[in-house]
mmCIF file of N, CA and C in Angstrom:
data_model
loop_
_atom_site.group_PDB
_atom_site.id
_atom_site.type_symbol
_atom_site.label_atom_id
_atom_site.label_comp_id
_atom_site.label_asym_id
_atom_site.label_seq_id
_atom_site.Cartn_x
_atom_site.Cartn_y
_atom_site.Cartn_z
ATOM 1 N N MET O 1 4.363 21.816 -6.430
ATOM 2 C CA MET O 1 4.077 20.497 -5.937
ATOM 3 C C MET O 1 5.345 19.652 -6.024
ATOM 4 N N LEU O 2 5.541 18.858 -5.011
ATOM 5 C CA LEU O 2 6.654 17.919 -4.974
ATOM 6 C C LEU O 2 6.089 16.536 -4.728
ATOM 7 N N SER O 3 6.455 15.589 -5.562
ATOM 8 C CA SER O 3 6.019 14.205 -5.396
ATOM 9 C C SER O 3 7.263 13.330 -5.301
ATOM 10 N N ILE O 4 7.345 12.555 -4.211
ATOM 11 C CA ILE O 4 8.486 11.664 -4.015
ATOM 12 C C ILE O 4 7.971 10.241 -3.872
ATOM 13 N N ASP O 5 8.367 9.388 -4.803
ATOM 14 C CA ASP O 5 7.952 7.988 -4.809
ATOM 15 C C ASP O 5 9.084 7.189 -5.446
ATOM 16 N N ILE O 6 10.068 6.848 -4.627
ATOM 17 C CA ILE O 6 11.234 6.121 -5.151
ATOM 18 C C ILE O 6 11.399 4.753 -4.483
ATOM 19 N N ASP O 7 10.357 4.302 -3.799
ATOM 20 C CA ASP O 7 10.346 2.960 -3.216
ATOM 21 C C ASP O 7 11.508 2.679 -2.271
ATOM 22 N N GLY O 8 11.859 3.647 -1.460
ATOM 23 C CA GLY O 8 12.941 3.381 -0.516
ATOM 24 C C GLY O 8 13.337 4.568 0.323
ATOM 25 N N ASN O 9 14.198 5.399 -0.200
ATOM 26 C CA ASN O 9 14.799 6.492 0.558
ATOM 27 C C ASN O 9 13.976 7.780 0.526
ATOM 28 N N ASP O 10 12.701 7.683 0.305
ATOM 29 C CA ASP O 10 11.811 8.835 0.176
ATOM 30 C C ASP O 10 11.957 9.804 1.359
ATOM 31 N N PHE O 11 11.907 9.269 2.579
ATOM 32 C CA PHE O 11 12.009 10.074 3.794
ATOM 33 C C PHE O 11 13.272 10.927 3.771
ATOM 34 N N TYR O 12 14.376 10.304 3.430
ATOM 35 C CA TYR O 12 15.668 10.995 3.450
ATOM 36 C C TYR O 12 15.765 12.062 2.367
ATOM 37 N N ILE O 13 15.149 11.810 1.235
ATOM 38 C CA ILE O 13 15.155 12.799 0.154
ATOM 39 C C ILE O 13 14.405 14.052 0.601
ATOM 40 N N TRP O 14 13.187 13.863 1.156
ATOM 41 C CA TRP O 14 12.430 15.035 1.604
ATOM 42 C C TRP O 14 13.159 15.751 2.729
ATOM 43 N N LYS O 15 13.738 15.006 3.635
ATOM 44 C CA LYS O 15 14.466 15.616 4.742
ATOM 45 C C LYS O 15 15.624 16.479 4.236
ATOM 46 N N ALA O 16 16.280 16.057 3.169
ATOM 47 C CA ALA O 16 17.440 16.763 2.633
ATOM 48 C C ALA O 16 17.066 18.017 1.838
ATOM 49 N N ILE O 17 15.838 18.125 1.395
ATOM 50 C CA ILE O 17 15.423 19.298 0.613
ATOM 51 C C ILE O 17 15.221 20.472 1.559
ATOM 52 N N LYS O 18 16.022 21.518 1.364
ATOM 53 C CA LYS O 18 15.988 22.669 2.280
ATOM 54 C C LYS O 18 15.449 23.941 1.634
ATOM 55 N N ASP O 19 15.723 24.181 0.378
ATOM 56 C CA ASP O 19 15.418 25.466 -0.245
ATOM 57 C C ASP O 19 14.183 25.442 -1.141
ATOM 58 N N HIS O 20 13.413 24.419 -1.069
ATOM 59 C CA HIS O 20 12.217 24.297 -1.905
ATOM 60 C C HIS O 20 11.039 24.039 -0.977
ATOM 61 N N ASN O 21 10.044 24.906 -1.006
ATOM 62 C CA ASN O 21 8.877 24.785 -0.131
ATOM 63 C C ASN O 21 7.596 24.788 -0.951
ATOM 64 N N PRO O 22 7.317 23.682 -1.636
ATOM 65 C CA PRO O 22 6.118 23.630 -2.477
ATOM 66 C C PRO O 22 4.851 23.725 -1.641
ATOM 67 N N ARG O 23 3.764 24.041 -2.292
ATOM 68 C CA ARG O 23 2.474 24.117 -1.599
ATOM 69 C C ARG O 23 2.008 22.732 -1.143
ATOM 70 N N VAL O 24 2.244 21.740 -1.987
ATOM 71 C CA VAL O 24 1.781 20.375 -1.722
ATOM 72 C C VAL O 24 2.948 19.408 -1.883
ATOM 73 N N VAL O 25 3.017 18.440 -0.976
ATOM 74 C CA VAL O 25 4.001 17.366 -1.068
ATOM 75 C C VAL O 25 3.237 16.045 -1.038
ATOM 76 N N ILE O 26 3.526 15.202 -2.007
ATOM 77 C CA ILE O 26 2.937 13.860 -2.058
ATOM 78 C C ILE O 26 4.057 12.873 -1.779
ATOM 79 N N MET O 27 3.862 12.051 -0.776
ATOM 80 C CA MET O 27 4.890 11.101 -0.357
ATOM 81 C C MET O 27 4.327 9.684 -0.326
ATOM 82 N N GLU O 28 5.094 8.755 -0.865
ATOM 83 C CA GLU O 28 4.737 7.352 -0.706
ATOM 84 C C GLU O 28 5.006 6.980 0.747
ATOM 85 N N TYR O 29 4.105 6.217 1.351
ATOM 86 C CA TYR O 29 4.343 5.724 2.714
ATOM 87 C C TYR O 29 4.175 4.217 2.753
ATOM 88 N N ASN O 30 4.719 3.611 3.795
ATOM 89 C CA ASN O 30 4.634 2.168 3.969
ATOM 90 C C ASN O 30 3.473 1.869 4.909
ATOM 91 N N ALA O 31 2.365 1.425 4.347
ATOM 92 C CA ALA O 31 1.143 1.191 5.112
ATOM 93 C C ALA O 31 1.204 -0.035 6.003
ATOM 94 N N LYS O 32 2.281 -0.795 5.916
ATOM 95 C CA LYS O 32 2.441 -1.950 6.808
ATOM 96 C C LYS O 32 2.542 -1.491 8.265
ATOM 97 N N PHE O 33 2.950 -0.256 8.475
ATOM 98 C CA PHE O 33 3.172 0.277 9.817
ATOM 99 C C PHE O 33 2.124 1.340 10.133
ATOM 100 N N PRO O 34 0.992 0.942 10.709
ATOM 101 C CA PRO O 34 -0.078 1.908 11.000
ATOM 102 C C PRO O 34 0.303 2.836 12.153
ATOM 103 N N PRO O 35 -0.370 3.965 12.260
ATOM 104 C CA PRO O 35 -0.138 4.857 13.399
ATOM 105 C C PRO O 35 -0.456 4.127 14.693
ATOM 106 N N PRO O 36 0.297 4.363 15.716
ATOM 107 C CA PRO O 36 1.304 5.405 15.906
ATOM 108 C C PRO O 36 2.743 4.930 15.663
ATOM 109 N N ILE O 37 2.924 3.876 14.917
ATOM 110 C CA ILE O 37 4.272 3.322 14.725
ATOM 111 C C ILE O 37 5.151 4.281 13.929
ATOM 112 N N ASP O 38 6.316 4.600 14.498
ATOM 113 C CA ASP O 38 7.348 5.377 13.807
ATOM 114 C C ASP O 38 8.353 4.385 13.261
ATOM 115 N N TRP O 39 8.533 4.378 11.951
ATOM 116 C CA TRP O 39 9.493 3.466 11.333
ATOM 117 C C TRP O 39 10.011 4.092 10.043
ATOM 118 N N VAL O 40 11.331 4.069 9.879
ATOM 119 C CA VAL O 40 11.974 4.526 8.654
ATOM 120 C C VAL O 40 13.040 3.501 8.307
ATOM 121 N N MET O 41 13.042 3.034 7.059
ATOM 122 C CA MET O 41 14.081 2.087 6.662
ATOM 123 C C MET O 41 15.449 2.758 6.775
ATOM 124 N N GLN O 42 16.452 1.973 6.992
ATOM 125 C CA GLN O 42 17.807 2.503 7.059
ATOM 126 C C GLN O 42 18.203 3.038 5.685
ATOM 127 N N TYR O 43 18.862 4.207 5.665
ATOM 128 C CA TYR O 43 19.274 4.784 4.389
ATOM 129 C C TYR O 43 20.194 3.816 3.657
ATOM 130 N N ASN O 44 19.929 3.633 2.376
ATOM 131 C CA ASN O 44 20.737 2.742 1.550
ATOM 132 C C ASN O 44 20.734 3.300 0.136
ATOM 133 N N GLU O 45 21.853 3.886 -0.270
ATOM 134 C CA GLU O 45 21.895 4.537 -1.584
ATOM 135 C C GLU O 45 21.747 3.568 -2.746
ATOM 136 N N THR O 46 21.905 2.273 -2.490
ATOM 137 C CA THR O 46 21.753 1.288 -3.567
ATOM 138 C C THR O 46 20.445 0.492 -3.458
ATOM 139 N N HIS O 47 19.537 0.947 -2.592
ATOM 140 C CA HIS O 47 18.279 0.227 -2.392
ATOM 141 C C HIS O 47 17.472 0.148 -3.685
ATOM 142 N N VAL O 48 16.927 -1.022 -3.933
ATOM 143 C CA VAL O 48 16.029 -1.262 -5.057
ATOM 144 C C VAL O 48 14.813 -2.004 -4.505
ATOM 145 N N GLN O 49 13.629 -1.585 -4.910
ATOM 146 C CA GLN O 49 12.412 -2.251 -4.447
ATOM 147 C C GLN O 49 12.481 -3.726 -4.840
ATOM 148 N N ASP O 50 12.327 -4.590 -3.838
ATOM 149 C CA ASP O 50 12.441 -6.031 -4.076
ATOM 150 C C ASP O 50 11.123 -6.761 -3.824
ATOM 151 N N LYS O 51 10.019 -6.033 -3.872
ATOM 152 C CA LYS O 51 8.667 -6.589 -3.694
ATOM 153 C C LYS O 51 8.411 -7.096 -2.278
ATOM 154 N N THR O 52 9.256 -6.665 -1.313
ATOM 155 C CA THR O 52 8.993 -6.969 0.087
ATOM 156 C C THR O 52 8.424 -5.719 0.741
ATOM 157 N N SER O 53 8.141 -5.806 2.015
ATOM 158 C CA SER O 53 7.605 -4.649 2.732
ATOM 159 C C SER O 53 8.713 -3.805 3.364
ATOM 160 N N TYR O 54 9.958 -4.075 2.984
ATOM 161 C CA TYR O 54 11.066 -3.264 3.501
ATOM 162 C C TYR O 54 11.322 -2.107 2.534
ATOM 163 N N PHE O 55 10.615 -1.000 2.777
ATOM 164 C CA PHE O 55 10.802 0.199 1.966
ATOM 165 C C PHE O 55 10.230 1.400 2.709
ATOM 166 N N GLY O 56 10.735 2.555 2.412
ATOM 167 C CA GLY O 56 10.161 3.817 2.835
ATOM 168 C C GLY O 56 10.069 4.084 4.310
ATOM 169 N N ALA O 57 8.932 4.664 4.686
ATOM 170 C CA ALA O 57 8.712 5.100 6.059
ATOM 171 C C ALA O 57 7.233 4.983 6.397
ATOM 172 N N SER O 58 6.959 4.863 7.685
ATOM 173 C CA SER O 58 5.572 4.825 8.139
ATOM 174 C C SER O 58 4.945 6.207 7.991
ATOM 175 N N LEU O 59 3.630 6.243 7.962
ATOM 176 C CA LEU O 59 2.921 7.512 7.865
ATOM 177 C C LEU O 59 3.231 8.398 9.068
ATOM 178 N N SER O 60 3.316 7.818 10.250
ATOM 179 C CA SER O 60 3.633 8.603 11.448
ATOM 180 C C SER O 60 5.000 9.265 11.340
ATOM 181 N N SER O 61 5.972 8.547 10.815
ATOM 182 C CA SER O 61 7.314 9.121 10.651
ATOM 183 C C SER O 61 7.293 10.273 9.652
ATOM 184 N N LEU O 62 6.547 10.106 8.574
ATOM 185 C CA LEU O 62 6.445 11.191 7.595
ATOM 186 C C LEU O 62 5.723 12.395 8.186
ATOM 187 N N CYS O 63 4.721 12.154 9.020
ATOM 188 C CA CYS O 63 4.020 13.261 9.676
ATOM 189 C C CYS O 63 4.947 14.024 10.609
ATOM 190 N N ASN O 64 5.810 13.313 11.312
ATOM 191 C CA ASN O 64 6.771 13.981 12.194
ATOM 192 C C ASN O 64 7.717 14.859 11.394
ATOM 193 N N LEU O 65 8.199 14.349 10.263
ATOM 194 C CA LEU O 65 9.075 15.136 9.402
ATOM 195 C C LEU O 65 8.316 16.326 8.822
ATOM 196 N N ALA O 66 7.093 16.105 8.391
ATOM 197 C CA ALA O 66 6.272 17.181 7.826
ATOM 198 C C ALA O 66 6.092 18.304 8.837
ATOM 199 N N ASP O 67 5.850 17.951 10.085
ATOM 200 C CA ASP O 67 5.665 18.950 11.136
ATOM 201 C C ASP O 67 6.899 19.845 11.263
ATOM 202 N N VAL O 68 8.059 19.233 11.258
ATOM 203 C CA VAL O 68 9.315 19.986 11.344
ATOM 204 C C VAL O 68 9.481 20.917 10.141
ATOM 205 N N LYS O 69 9.029 20.461 8.971
ATOM 206 C CA LYS O 69 9.194 21.223 7.739
ATOM 207 C C LYS O 69 8.058 22.229 7.494
ATOM 208 N N GLY O 70 7.044 22.234 8.374
ATOM 209 C CA GLY O 70 5.958 23.197 8.242
ATOM 210 C C GLY O 70 4.797 22.738 7.383
ATOM 211 N N TYR O 71 4.541 21.424 7.368
ATOM 212 C CA TYR O 71 3.457 20.850 6.577
ATOM 213 C C TYR O 71 2.530 20.027 7.463
ATOM 214 N N SER O 72 1.309 19.822 6.988
ATOM 215 C CA SER O 72 0.342 18.991 7.699
ATOM 216 C C SER O 72 -0.253 17.961 6.755
ATOM 217 N N LEU O 73 -0.516 16.786 7.290
ATOM 218 C CA LEU O 73 -1.167 15.719 6.539
ATOM 219 C C LEU O 73 -2.638 16.066 6.350
ATOM 220 N N VAL O 74 -3.106 16.053 5.089
ATOM 221 C CA VAL O 74 -4.511 16.360 4.821
ATOM 222 C C VAL O 74 -5.277 15.167 4.260
ATOM 223 N N GLY O 75 -4.562 14.089 3.916
ATOM 224 C CA GLY O 75 -5.248 12.906 3.413
ATOM 225 C C GLY O 75 -4.288 11.880 2.869
ATOM 226 N N CYS O 76 -4.840 10.694 2.599
ATOM 227 C CA CYS O 76 -4.065 9.594 2.011
ATOM 228 C C CYS O 76 -4.896 8.952 0.906
ATOM 229 N N SER O 77 -4.217 8.356 -0.040
ATOM 230 C CA SER O 77 -4.931 7.658 -1.113
ATOM 231 C C SER O 77 -5.611 6.413 -0.558
ATOM 232 N N LEU O 78 -6.713 6.023 -1.154
ATOM 233 C CA LEU O 78 -7.466 4.851 -0.720
ATOM 234 C C LEU O 78 -6.616 3.585 -0.765
ATOM 235 N N THR O 79 -5.627 3.546 -1.653
ATOM 236 C CA THR O 79 -4.772 2.368 -1.782
ATOM 237 C C THR O 79 -3.760 2.232 -0.657
ATOM 238 N N GLY O 80 -3.622 3.249 0.187
ATOM 239 C CA GLY O 80 -2.635 3.188 1.252
ATOM 240 C C GLY O 80 -1.227 3.323 0.730
ATOM 241 N N ALA O 81 -1.054 4.089 -0.317
ATOM 242 C CA ALA O 81 0.266 4.246 -0.926
ATOM 243 C C ALA O 81 0.809 5.657 -0.820
ATOM 244 N N ASN O 82 -0.052 6.657 -0.909
ATOM 245 C CA ASN O 82 0.414 8.039 -0.955
ATOM 246 C C ASN O 82 -0.242 8.897 0.107
ATOM 247 N N ALA O 83 0.578 9.773 0.688
ATOM 248 C CA ALA O 83 0.111 10.735 1.678
ATOM 249 C C ALA O 83 0.231 12.129 1.080
ATOM 250 N N PHE O 84 -0.725 12.987 1.397
ATOM 251 C CA PHE O 84 -0.776 14.337 0.855
ATOM 252 C C PHE O 84 -0.593 15.347 1.987
ATOM 253 N N PHE O 85 0.427 16.177 1.848
ATOM 254 C CA PHE O 85 0.757 17.191 2.841
ATOM 255 C C PHE O 85 0.608 18.567 2.210
ATOM 256 N N VAL O 86 0.061 19.515 2.984
ATOM 257 C CA VAL O 86 -0.091 20.891 2.525
ATOM 258 C C VAL O 86 0.690 21.785 3.478
ATOM 259 N N ARG O 87 1.331 22.786 2.897
ATOM 260 C CA ARG O 87 2.085 23.745 3.708
ATOM 261 C C ARG O 87 1.130 24.420 4.692
ATOM 262 N N ASN O 88 1.544 24.556 5.933
ATOM 263 C CA ASN O 88 0.667 25.034 7.001
ATOM 264 C C ASN O 88 0.046 26.403 6.726
ATOM 265 N N ASP O 89 0.764 27.277 6.056
ATOM 266 C CA ASP O 89 0.222 28.615 5.802
ATOM 267 C C ASP O 89 -0.907 28.610 4.772
ATOM 268 N N LEU O 90 -1.188 27.465 4.175
ATOM 269 C CA LEU O 90 -2.238 27.357 3.160
ATOM 270 C C LEU O 90 -3.441 26.527 3.610
ATOM 271 N N LEU O 91 -3.445 26.043 4.833
ATOM 272 C CA LEU O 91 -4.516 25.153 5.290
ATOM 273 C C LEU O 91 -5.883 25.840 5.324
ATOM 274 N N ASP O 92 -5.990 26.998 5.934
ATOM 275 C CA ASP O 92 -7.218 27.816 5.959
ATOM 276 C C ASP O 92 -8.498 27.028 6.204
ATOM 277 N N ASN O 93 -8.473 26.048 7.075
ATOM 278 C CA ASN O 93 -9.665 25.257 7.402
ATOM 279 C C ASN O 93 -10.328 24.626 6.183
ATOM 280 N N LYS O 94 -9.544 24.289 5.175
ATOM 281 C CA LYS O 94 -10.080 23.690 3.956
ATOM 282 C C LYS O 94 -10.005 22.167 3.958
ATOM 283 N N PHE O 95 -9.399 21.591 5.009
ATOM 284 C CA PHE O 95 -9.170 20.153 5.036
ATOM 285 C C PHE O 95 -9.673 19.572 6.354
ATOM 286 N N LEU O 96 -9.886 18.268 6.338
ATOM 287 C CA LEU O 96 -10.407 17.569 7.509
ATOM 288 C C LEU O 96 -9.367 17.508 8.626
ATOM 289 N N GLU O 97 -9.727 18.054 9.763
ATOM 290 C CA GLU O 97 -8.871 17.986 10.947
ATOM 291 C C GLU O 97 -9.300 16.794 11.798
ATOM 292 N N PRO O 98 -8.445 16.294 12.667
ATOM 293 C CA PRO O 98 -7.069 16.747 12.914
ATOM 294 C C PRO O 98 -6.125 16.237 11.825
ATOM 295 N N TYR O 99 -5.057 16.977 11.632
ATOM 296 C CA TYR O 99 -4.059 16.659 10.604
ATOM 297 C C TYR O 99 -3.055 15.645 11.154
ATOM 298 N N GLU O 100 -3.566 14.484 11.515
ATOM 299 C CA GLU O 100 -2.750 13.456 12.168
ATOM 300 C C GLU O 100 -2.831 12.143 11.400
ATOM 301 N N ALA O 101 -1.787 11.354 11.540
ATOM 302 C CA ALA O 101 -1.732 10.050 10.877
ATOM 303 C C ALA O 101 -2.913 9.182 11.274
ATOM 304 N N SER O 102 -3.290 9.216 12.545
ATOM 305 C CA SER O 102 -4.394 8.364 13.012
ATOM 306 C C SER O 102 -5.731 8.746 12.376
ATOM 307 N N ASN O 103 -5.868 9.966 11.905
ATOM 308 C CA ASN O 103 -7.103 10.429 11.287
ATOM 309 C C ASN O 103 -7.156 10.138 9.786
ATOM 310 N N HIS O 104 -6.008 10.095 9.130
ATOM 311 C CA HIS O 104 -5.983 9.978 7.671
ATOM 312 C C HIS O 104 -5.381 8.676 7.140
ATOM 313 N N TYR O 105 -4.853 7.850 8.014
ATOM 314 C CA TYR O 105 -4.212 6.597 7.592
ATOM 315 C C TYR O 105 -5.172 5.720 6.793
ATOM 316 N N GLU O 106 -4.672 5.168 5.703
ATOM 317 C CA GLU O 106 -5.390 4.154 4.934
ATOM 318 C C GLU O 106 -4.496 2.916 4.893
ATOM 319 N N PRO O 107 -5.052 1.749 5.173
ATOM 320 C CA PRO O 107 -4.256 0.524 5.140
ATOM 321 C C PRO O 107 -3.862 0.152 3.711
ATOM 322 N N CYS O 108 -2.971 -0.787 3.620
ATOM 323 C CA CYS O 108 -2.473 -1.253 2.331
ATOM 324 C C CYS O 108 -3.599 -1.894 1.524
ATOM 325 N N ARG O 109 -3.892 -1.291 0.372
ATOM 326 C CA ARG O 109 -4.869 -1.839 -0.573
ATOM 327 C C ARG O 109 -4.298 -1.741 -1.990
ATOM 328 N N TYR O 110 -3.059 -2.154 -2.144
ATOM 329 C CA TYR O 110 -2.371 -2.013 -3.424
ATOM 330 C C TYR O 110 -3.100 -2.724 -4.550
ATOM 331 N N SER O 111 -3.854 -3.754 -4.213
ATOM 332 C CA SER O 111 -4.557 -4.495 -5.261
ATOM 333 C C SER O 111 -5.549 -3.610 -6.006
ATOM 334 N N LEU O 112 -6.077 -2.579 -5.358
ATOM 335 C CA LEU O 112 -6.983 -1.654 -6.044
ATOM 336 C C LEU O 112 -6.266 -0.950 -7.192
ATOM 337 N N ALA O 113 -5.037 -0.545 -6.955
ATOM 338 C CA ALA O 113 -4.258 0.130 -8.003
ATOM 339 C C ALA O 113 -3.881 -0.850 -9.098
ATOM 340 N N TRP O 114 -3.544 -2.065 -8.751
ATOM 341 C CA TRP O 114 -3.146 -3.056 -9.749
ATOM 342 C C TRP O 114 -4.318 -3.370 -10.676
ATOM 343 N N LYS O 115 -5.519 -3.487 -10.116
ATOM 344 C CA LYS O 115 -6.694 -3.766 -10.943
ATOM 345 C C LYS O 115 -6.950 -2.617 -11.917
ATOM 346 N N TYR O 116 -6.813 -1.391 -11.421
ATOM 347 C CA TYR O 116 -7.042 -0.230 -12.272
ATOM 348 C C TYR O 116 -6.028 -0.176 -13.408
ATOM 349 N N ARG O 117 -4.780 -0.400 -13.081
ATOM 350 C CA ARG O 117 -3.722 -0.341 -14.090
ATOM 351 C C ARG O 117 -3.881 -1.413 -15.157
ATOM 352 N N SER O 118 -4.422 -2.545 -14.783
ATOM 353 C CA SER O 118 -4.546 -3.634 -15.749
ATOM 354 C C SER O 118 -5.905 -3.633 -16.456
ATOM 355 N N GLY O 119 -6.712 -2.594 -16.229
ATOM 356 C CA GLY O 119 -7.993 -2.493 -16.902
ATOM 357 C C GLY O 119 -9.088 -3.313 -16.262
ATOM 358 N N LEU O 120 -8.894 -3.716 -15.021
ATOM 359 C CA LEU O 120 -9.876 -4.570 -14.355
ATOM 360 C C LEU O 120 -10.708 -3.787 -13.337
ATOM 361 N N ARG O 121 -10.992 -2.551 -13.619
ATOM 362 C CA ARG O 121 -11.802 -1.746 -12.705
ATOM 363 C C ARG O 121 -13.127 -2.435 -12.452
ATOM 364 N N ASP O 122 -13.555 -2.387 -11.196
ATOM 365 C CA ASP O 122 -14.834 -2.978 -10.777
ATOM 366 C C ASP O 122 -14.955 -4.452 -11.130
ATOM 367 N N GLY O 123 -13.818 -5.120 -11.257
ATOM 368 C CA GLY O 123 -13.829 -6.546 -11.528
ATOM 369 C C GLY O 123 -14.191 -6.905 -12.962
ATOM 370 N N VAL O 124 -14.295 -5.908 -13.812
ATOM 371 C CA VAL O 124 -14.648 -6.163 -15.215
ATOM 372 C C VAL O 124 -13.418 -5.967 -16.068
ATOM 373 N N GLY O 125 -13.046 -6.948 -16.847
ATOM 374 C CA GLY O 125 -11.841 -6.837 -17.652
ATOM 375 C C GLY O 125 -12.189 -6.801 -19.043
#
């Protein structure tokens, strides 16, 4: 399994990995850009998350990269933060088709994760 969540150059990191083909790849995506929008932030080796929406890549852009690398999108987290890709040779009709951004996209719901992290699940603190 490979998980990439660095709040910025995620797309470029996965693109640069050539000799590692994990079964599952988890990628942070920028839910501000719903399918079919292709968007990738400009590479910046000094990028630091600044709490704006300028980070990462759209789900569609990650799906395009995944296709080239031999992976398919099988789902996204409810919070609209993480996308789950499985290597194509392992799909075996075990996941919901079609393996497209438009089928699995979840909008930005980061507040769900913040509530969970702070112990406020279900509005009870």
